Short mmCIF file of C-alpha atoms and ligand atoms in Angstrom, two decimals:
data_model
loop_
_atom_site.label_atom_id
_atom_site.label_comp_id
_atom_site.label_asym_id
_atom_site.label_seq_id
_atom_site.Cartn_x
_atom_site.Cartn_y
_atom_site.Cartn_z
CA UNK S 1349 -30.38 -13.68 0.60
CA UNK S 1350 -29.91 -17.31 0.03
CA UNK S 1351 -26.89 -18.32 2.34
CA UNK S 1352 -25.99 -21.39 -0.20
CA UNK S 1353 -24.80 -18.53 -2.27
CA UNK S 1354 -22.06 -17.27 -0.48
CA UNK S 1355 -20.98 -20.98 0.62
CA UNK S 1356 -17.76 -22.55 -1.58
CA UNK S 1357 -16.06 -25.71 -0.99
CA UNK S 1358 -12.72 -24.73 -1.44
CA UNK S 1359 -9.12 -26.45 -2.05
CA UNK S 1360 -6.61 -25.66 0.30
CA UNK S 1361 -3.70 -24.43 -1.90
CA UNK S 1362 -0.94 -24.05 0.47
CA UNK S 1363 -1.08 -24.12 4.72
CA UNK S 1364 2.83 -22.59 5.91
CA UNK S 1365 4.10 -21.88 9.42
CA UNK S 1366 4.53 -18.10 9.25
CA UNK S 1367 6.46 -17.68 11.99
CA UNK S 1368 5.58 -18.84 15.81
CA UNK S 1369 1.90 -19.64 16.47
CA UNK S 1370 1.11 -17.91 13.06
CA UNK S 1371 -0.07 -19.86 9.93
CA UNK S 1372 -0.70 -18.57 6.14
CA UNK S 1373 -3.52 -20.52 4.46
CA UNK S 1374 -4.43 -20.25 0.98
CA UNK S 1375 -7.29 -21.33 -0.71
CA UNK S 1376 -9.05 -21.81 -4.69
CA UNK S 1377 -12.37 -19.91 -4.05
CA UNK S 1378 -13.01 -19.13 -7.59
CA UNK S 1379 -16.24 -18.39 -6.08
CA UNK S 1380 -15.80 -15.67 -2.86
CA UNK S 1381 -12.62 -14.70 -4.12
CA UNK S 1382 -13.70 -11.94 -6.77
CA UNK S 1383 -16.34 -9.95 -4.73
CA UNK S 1384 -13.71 -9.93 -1.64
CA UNK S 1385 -13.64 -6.15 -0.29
CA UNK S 1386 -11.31 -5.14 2.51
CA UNK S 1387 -12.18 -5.70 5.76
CA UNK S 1388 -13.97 -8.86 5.39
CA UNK S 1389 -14.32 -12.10 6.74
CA UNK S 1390 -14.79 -15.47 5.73
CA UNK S 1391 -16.35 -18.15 8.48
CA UNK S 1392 -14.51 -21.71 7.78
CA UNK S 1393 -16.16 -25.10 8.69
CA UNK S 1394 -13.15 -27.34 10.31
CA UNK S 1395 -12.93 -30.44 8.02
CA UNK S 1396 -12.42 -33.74 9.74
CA UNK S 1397 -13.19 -32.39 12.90
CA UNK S 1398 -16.91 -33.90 13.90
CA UNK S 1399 -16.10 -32.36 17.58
CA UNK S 1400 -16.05 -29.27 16.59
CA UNK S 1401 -19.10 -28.43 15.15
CA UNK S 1402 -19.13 -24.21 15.22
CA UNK S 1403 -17.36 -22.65 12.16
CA UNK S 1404 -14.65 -19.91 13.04
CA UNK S 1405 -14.32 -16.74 11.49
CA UNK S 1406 -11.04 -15.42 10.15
CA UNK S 1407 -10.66 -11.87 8.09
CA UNK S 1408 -9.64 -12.42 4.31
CA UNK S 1409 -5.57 -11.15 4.36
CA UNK S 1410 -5.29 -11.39 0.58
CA UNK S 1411 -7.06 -12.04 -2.76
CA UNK S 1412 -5.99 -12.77 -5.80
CA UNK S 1413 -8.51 -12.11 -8.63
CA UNK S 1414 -5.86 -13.67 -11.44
CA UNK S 1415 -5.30 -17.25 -9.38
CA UNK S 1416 -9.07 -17.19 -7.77
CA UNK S 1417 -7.04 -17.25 -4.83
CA UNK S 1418 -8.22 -15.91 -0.90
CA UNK S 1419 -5.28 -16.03 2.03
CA UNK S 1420 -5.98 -15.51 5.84
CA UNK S 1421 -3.25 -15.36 8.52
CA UNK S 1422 -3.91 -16.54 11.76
CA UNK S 1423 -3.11 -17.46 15.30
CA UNK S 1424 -3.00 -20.88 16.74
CA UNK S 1425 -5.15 -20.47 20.03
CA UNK S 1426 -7.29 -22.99 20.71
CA UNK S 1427 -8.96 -26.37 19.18
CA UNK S 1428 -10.39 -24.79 15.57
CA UNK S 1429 -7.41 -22.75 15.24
CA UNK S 1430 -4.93 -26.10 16.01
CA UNK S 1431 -7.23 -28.53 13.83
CA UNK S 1432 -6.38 -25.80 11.20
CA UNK S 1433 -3.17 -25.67 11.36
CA UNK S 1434 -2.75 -29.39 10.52
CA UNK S 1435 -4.92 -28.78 7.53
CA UNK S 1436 -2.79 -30.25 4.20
CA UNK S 1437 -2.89 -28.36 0.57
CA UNK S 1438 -5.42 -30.94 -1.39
CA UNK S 1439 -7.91 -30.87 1.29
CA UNK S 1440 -11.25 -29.51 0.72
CA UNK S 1441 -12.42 -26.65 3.12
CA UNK S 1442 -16.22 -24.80 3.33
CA UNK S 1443 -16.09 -21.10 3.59
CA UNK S 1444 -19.02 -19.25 3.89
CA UNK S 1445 -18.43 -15.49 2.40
CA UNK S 1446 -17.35 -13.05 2.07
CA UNK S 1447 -19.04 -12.01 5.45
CA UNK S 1448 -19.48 -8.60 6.71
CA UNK S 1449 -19.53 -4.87 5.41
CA UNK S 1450 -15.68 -3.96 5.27
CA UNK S 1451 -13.85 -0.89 5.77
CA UNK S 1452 -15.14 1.92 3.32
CA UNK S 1453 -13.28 3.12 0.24
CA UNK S 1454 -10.67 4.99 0.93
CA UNK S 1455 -11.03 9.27 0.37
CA UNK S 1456 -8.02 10.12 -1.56
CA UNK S 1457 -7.41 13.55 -0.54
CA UNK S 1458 -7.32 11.92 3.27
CA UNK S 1459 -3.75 10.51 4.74
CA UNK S 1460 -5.00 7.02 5.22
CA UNK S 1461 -3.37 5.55 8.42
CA UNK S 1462 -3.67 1.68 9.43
CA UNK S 1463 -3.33 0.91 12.62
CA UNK S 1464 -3.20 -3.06 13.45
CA UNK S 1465 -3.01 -5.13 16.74
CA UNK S 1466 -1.38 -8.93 16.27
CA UNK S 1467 -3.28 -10.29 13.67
CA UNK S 1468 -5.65 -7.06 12.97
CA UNK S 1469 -3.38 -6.94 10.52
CA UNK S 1470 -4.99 -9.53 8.16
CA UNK S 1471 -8.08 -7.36 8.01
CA UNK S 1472 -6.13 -4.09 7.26
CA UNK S 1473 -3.49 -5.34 4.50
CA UNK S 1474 -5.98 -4.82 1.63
CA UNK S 1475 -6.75 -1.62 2.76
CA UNK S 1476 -2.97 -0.64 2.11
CA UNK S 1477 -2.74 -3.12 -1.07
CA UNK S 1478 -5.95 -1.23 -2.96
CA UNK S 1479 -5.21 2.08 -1.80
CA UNK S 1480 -4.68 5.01 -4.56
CA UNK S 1481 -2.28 6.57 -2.52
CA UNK S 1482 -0.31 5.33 0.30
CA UNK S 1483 0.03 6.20 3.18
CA UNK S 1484 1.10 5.09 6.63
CA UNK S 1485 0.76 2.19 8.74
CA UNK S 1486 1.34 1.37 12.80
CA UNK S 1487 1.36 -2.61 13.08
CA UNK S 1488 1.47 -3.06 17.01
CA UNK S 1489 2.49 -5.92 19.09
CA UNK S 1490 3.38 -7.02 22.43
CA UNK S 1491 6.53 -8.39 21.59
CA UNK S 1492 8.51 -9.16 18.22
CA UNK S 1493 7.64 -12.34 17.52
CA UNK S 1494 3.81 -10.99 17.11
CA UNK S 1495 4.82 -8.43 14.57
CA UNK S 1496 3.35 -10.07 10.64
CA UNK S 1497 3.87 -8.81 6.95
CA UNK S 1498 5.74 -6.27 7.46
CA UNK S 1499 7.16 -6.40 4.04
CA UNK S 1500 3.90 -7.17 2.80
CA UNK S 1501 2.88 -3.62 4.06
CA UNK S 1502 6.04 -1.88 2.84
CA UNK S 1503 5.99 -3.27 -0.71
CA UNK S 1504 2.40 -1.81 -1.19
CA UNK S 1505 4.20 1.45 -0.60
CA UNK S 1506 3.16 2.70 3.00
CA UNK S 1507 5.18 4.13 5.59
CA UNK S 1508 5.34 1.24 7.96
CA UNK S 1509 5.92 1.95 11.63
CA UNK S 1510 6.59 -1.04 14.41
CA UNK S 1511 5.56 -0.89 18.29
CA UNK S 1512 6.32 -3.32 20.68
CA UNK S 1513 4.87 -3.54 24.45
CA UNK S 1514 8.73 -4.67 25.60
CA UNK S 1515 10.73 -2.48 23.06
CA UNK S 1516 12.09 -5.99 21.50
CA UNK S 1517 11.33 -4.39 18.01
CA UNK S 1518 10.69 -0.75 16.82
CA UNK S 1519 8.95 1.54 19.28
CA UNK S 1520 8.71 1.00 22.98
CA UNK S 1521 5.20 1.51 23.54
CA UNK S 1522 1.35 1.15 22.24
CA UNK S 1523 0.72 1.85 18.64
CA UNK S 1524 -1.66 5.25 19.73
CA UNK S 1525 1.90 6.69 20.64
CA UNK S 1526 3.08 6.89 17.33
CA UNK S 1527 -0.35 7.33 16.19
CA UNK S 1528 -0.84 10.63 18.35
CA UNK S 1529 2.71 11.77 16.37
CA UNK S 1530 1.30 11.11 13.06
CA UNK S 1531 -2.05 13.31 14.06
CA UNK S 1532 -0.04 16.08 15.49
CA UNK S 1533 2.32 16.19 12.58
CA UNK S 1534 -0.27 16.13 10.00
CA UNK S 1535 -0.25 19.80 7.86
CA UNK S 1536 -2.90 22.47 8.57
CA UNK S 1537 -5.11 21.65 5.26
CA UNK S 1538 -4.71 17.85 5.33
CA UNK S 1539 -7.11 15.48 7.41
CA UNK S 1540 -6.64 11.44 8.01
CA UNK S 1541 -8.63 8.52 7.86
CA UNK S 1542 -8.00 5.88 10.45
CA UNK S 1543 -8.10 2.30 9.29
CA UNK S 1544 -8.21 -0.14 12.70
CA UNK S 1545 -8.05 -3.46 13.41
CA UNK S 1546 -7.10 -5.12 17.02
CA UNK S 1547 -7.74 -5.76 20.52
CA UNK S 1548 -10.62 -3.68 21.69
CA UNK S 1549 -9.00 -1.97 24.46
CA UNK S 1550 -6.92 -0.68 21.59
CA UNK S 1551 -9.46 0.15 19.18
CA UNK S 1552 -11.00 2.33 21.83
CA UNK S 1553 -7.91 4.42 22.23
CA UNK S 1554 -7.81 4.70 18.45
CA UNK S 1555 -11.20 5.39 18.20
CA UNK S 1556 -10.94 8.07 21.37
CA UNK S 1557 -7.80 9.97 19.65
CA UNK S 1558 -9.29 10.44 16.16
CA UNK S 1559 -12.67 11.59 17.86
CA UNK S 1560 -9.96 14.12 19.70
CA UNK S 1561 -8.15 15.08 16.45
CA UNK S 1562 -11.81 15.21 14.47
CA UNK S 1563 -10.37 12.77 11.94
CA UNK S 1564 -12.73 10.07 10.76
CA UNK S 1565 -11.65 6.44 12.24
CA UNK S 1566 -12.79 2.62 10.93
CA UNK S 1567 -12.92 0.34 13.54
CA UNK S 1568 -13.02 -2.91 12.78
CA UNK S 1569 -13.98 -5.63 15.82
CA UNK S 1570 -13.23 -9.04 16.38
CA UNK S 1571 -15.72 -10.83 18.68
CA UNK S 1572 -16.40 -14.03 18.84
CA UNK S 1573 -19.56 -15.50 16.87
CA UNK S 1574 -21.25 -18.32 16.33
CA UNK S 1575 -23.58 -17.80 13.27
CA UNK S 1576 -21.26 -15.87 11.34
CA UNK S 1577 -24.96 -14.47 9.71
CA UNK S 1578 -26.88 -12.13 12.22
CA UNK S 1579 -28.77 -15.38 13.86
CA UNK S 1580 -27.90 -15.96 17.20
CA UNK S 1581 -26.69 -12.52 18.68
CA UNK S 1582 -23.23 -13.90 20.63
CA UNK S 1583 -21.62 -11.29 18.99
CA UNK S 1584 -23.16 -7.86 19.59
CA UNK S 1585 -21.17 -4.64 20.44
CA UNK S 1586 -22.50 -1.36 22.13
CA UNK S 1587 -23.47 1.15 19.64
CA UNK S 1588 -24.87 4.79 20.09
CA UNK S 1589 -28.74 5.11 19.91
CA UNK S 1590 -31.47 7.47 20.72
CA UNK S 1591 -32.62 4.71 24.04
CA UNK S 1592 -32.88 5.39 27.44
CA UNK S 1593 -29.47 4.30 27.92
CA UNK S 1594 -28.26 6.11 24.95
CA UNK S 1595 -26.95 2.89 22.84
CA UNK S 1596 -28.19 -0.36 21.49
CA UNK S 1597 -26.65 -3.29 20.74
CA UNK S 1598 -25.79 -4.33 17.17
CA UNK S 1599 -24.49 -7.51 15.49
CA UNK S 1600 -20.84 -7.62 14.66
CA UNK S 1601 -21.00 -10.17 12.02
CA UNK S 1602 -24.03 -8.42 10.38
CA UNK S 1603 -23.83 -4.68 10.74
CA UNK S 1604 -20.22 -4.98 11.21
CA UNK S 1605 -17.16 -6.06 11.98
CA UNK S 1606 -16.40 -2.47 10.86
CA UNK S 1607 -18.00 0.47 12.74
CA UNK S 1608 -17.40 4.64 12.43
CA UNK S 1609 -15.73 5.17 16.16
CA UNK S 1610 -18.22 8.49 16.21
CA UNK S 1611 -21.09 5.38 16.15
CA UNK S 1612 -19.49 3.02 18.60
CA UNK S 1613 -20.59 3.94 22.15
CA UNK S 1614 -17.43 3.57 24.72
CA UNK S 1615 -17.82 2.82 28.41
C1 LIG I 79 -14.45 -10.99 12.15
C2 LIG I 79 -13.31 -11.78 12.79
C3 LIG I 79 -12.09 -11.84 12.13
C4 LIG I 79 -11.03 -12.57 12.70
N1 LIG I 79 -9.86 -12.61 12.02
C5 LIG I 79 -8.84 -13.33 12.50
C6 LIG I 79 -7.60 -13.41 11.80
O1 LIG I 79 -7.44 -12.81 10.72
N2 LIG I 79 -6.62 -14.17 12.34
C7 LIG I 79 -6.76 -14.82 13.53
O2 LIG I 79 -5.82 -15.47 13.99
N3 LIG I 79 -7.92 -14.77 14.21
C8 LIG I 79 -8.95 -14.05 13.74
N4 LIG I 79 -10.14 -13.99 14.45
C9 LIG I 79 -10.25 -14.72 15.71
C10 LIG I 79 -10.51 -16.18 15.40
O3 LIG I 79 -11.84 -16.31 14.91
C11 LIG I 79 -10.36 -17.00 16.69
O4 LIG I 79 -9.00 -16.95 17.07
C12 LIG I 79 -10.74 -18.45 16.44
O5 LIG I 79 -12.11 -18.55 16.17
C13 LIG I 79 -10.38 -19.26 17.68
O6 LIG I 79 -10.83 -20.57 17.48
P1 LIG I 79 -10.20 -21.75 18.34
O7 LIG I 79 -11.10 -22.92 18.24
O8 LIG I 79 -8.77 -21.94 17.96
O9 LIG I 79 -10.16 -21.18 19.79
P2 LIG I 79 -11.33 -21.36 20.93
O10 LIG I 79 -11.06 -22.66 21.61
O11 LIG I 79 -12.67 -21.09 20.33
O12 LIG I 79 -10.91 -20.17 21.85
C14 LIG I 79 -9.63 -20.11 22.52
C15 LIG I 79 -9.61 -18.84 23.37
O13 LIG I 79 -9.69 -17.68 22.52
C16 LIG I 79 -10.83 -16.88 22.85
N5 LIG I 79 -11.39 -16.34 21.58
C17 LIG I 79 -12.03 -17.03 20.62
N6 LIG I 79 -12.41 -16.21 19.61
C18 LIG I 79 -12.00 -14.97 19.97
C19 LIG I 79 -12.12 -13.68 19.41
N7 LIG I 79 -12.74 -13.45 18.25
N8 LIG I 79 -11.58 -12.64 20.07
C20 LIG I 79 -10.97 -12.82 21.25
N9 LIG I 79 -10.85 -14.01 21.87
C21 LIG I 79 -11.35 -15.07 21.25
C22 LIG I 79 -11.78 -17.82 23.55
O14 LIG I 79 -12.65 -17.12 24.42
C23 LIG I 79 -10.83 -18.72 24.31
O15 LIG I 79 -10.37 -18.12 25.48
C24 LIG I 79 -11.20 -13.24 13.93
C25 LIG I 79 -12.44 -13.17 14.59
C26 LIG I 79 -13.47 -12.43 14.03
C27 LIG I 79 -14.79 -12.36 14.73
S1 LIG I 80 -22.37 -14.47 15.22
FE1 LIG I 80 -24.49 -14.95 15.27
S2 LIG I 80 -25.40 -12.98 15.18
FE2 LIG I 80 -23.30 -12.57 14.91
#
């Protein structure tokens, strides 16, 4: 695998203030855009920004095959994510993708439930936008202001359920409450796939309730790399293996971001 053929200067189409600390970006990547599956990631050299050298990764929101067209959504949090955000539509931007091995296909005889943290939902909306038949969808948030596309979500024609830490929008709570409801509730001969993206204190409870409820779960994790390309390891998660200590650790941006929860090995 040659890496020069997943790299694609790109223009920067549009670059809007969502809402808050969250930006929209939209690229021309006649290039990455067509083989995009959901659930992966792109990992964007900074332009004009000689300090900061390390690209950052960012899942791929949206794709449009028609326009050539990618979209991410993301958080202003630090330097990359601030240099970003003062990107202007003309400019030309390197992405090297699409990274990673995405959620799976969807089974359609399975109730496909998303469950997204913050921004998790970027990784997750394709899921919903591709699927054959819809289904339902938790976005989760610690307070209103952190809650994204939720129209997006509803016009692809899931269910769309809201859960805030402080109540300030939708459910009081953590998104495995309503999640737990929509497991109970499900009928006798029907079975769910779980579709995750978030914090990994929440992915763990997702993945621990669906291993509960024998329903299979995709988690999909979001640590922080480096390479982008399985070279340097600064990404690795625990995952089960015949060792002494009964795991191993794998690369996120290689093997990954999205692992079965029955793989993932929680302390
Ligand atoms: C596969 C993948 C997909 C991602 N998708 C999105 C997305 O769709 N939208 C989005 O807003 N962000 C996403 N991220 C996170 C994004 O890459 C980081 O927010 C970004 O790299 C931060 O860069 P920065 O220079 O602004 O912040 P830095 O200055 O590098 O970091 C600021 C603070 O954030 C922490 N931090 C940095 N990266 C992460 C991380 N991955 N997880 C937790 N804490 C981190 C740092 O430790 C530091 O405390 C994704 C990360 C991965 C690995
Ligand atoms: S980021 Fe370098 S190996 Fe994953």
């Amino acid at each position: 695998m040659s890496l020069s053929n997943f790299q694609e200067d790109t223009r920067v189409l549009e670059n809007k203030n969502y809402k808050g600390d969250y930006f929209c970006i939209t690229f021309h990547a006649p290039t990455i855009s067509p083989s995009v599956t959901p659930g992966q990631f792109v990992h964007l050299r900074l332009p004009n920004s000689p300090d900061l050298l390390l690209r950052r990764p960012f899942s791929i929101y949206d794709v449009d095959t028609e326009l050539s067209t990618l979209s991410l959504i993301y958080k202003v949090i630090g330097k990359g994510s601030k240099a970003l955000s003062q990107v202007s539509a003309g400019t030309t931007v390197n992405l090297l993708g699409p990274l990673g091995n995405g959620f799976p296909p969807a089974n359609k005889e399975k109730l496909i439930i998303i469950v997204a943290g913050g921004y998790g939902c970027a990784s997750t909306f394709l899921v919903a936008k591709t699927a054959v038949n819809p289904g339902c969808c938790i976005l989760g948030a610690r307070t209103r202001d952190d809650i994204l596309v939720e129209n997006e979500f509803k016009q692809t024609g899931f269910e769309v359920n809201i859960t805030t830490n402080d109540g300030s929008y939708g459910h009081k709570g953590i998104v495995t409450d309503v999640l737990q409801q929509k497991l109970n509730g499900l009928p006798y001969n029907q079975s769910a796939s779980i579709y995750a993206c978030g914090p990994d204190a929440m992915l763990k409870a997702v993945g621990r309730l669906a291993l509960k409820h024998h329903a299979e779960s995709y988690l999909s994790f979001d640590m922080p790399m480096c390479c982008g390309v399985g070279a340097c390891f600064t990404c690795v998660i625990k995952i089960k293996a015949d060792s002494r200590d009964g795991w191993e650790y794998v690369r996120t941006c290689y093997n990954g971001p999205v692992f079965e929860a029955n793989d993932v090995f929680f302390e």
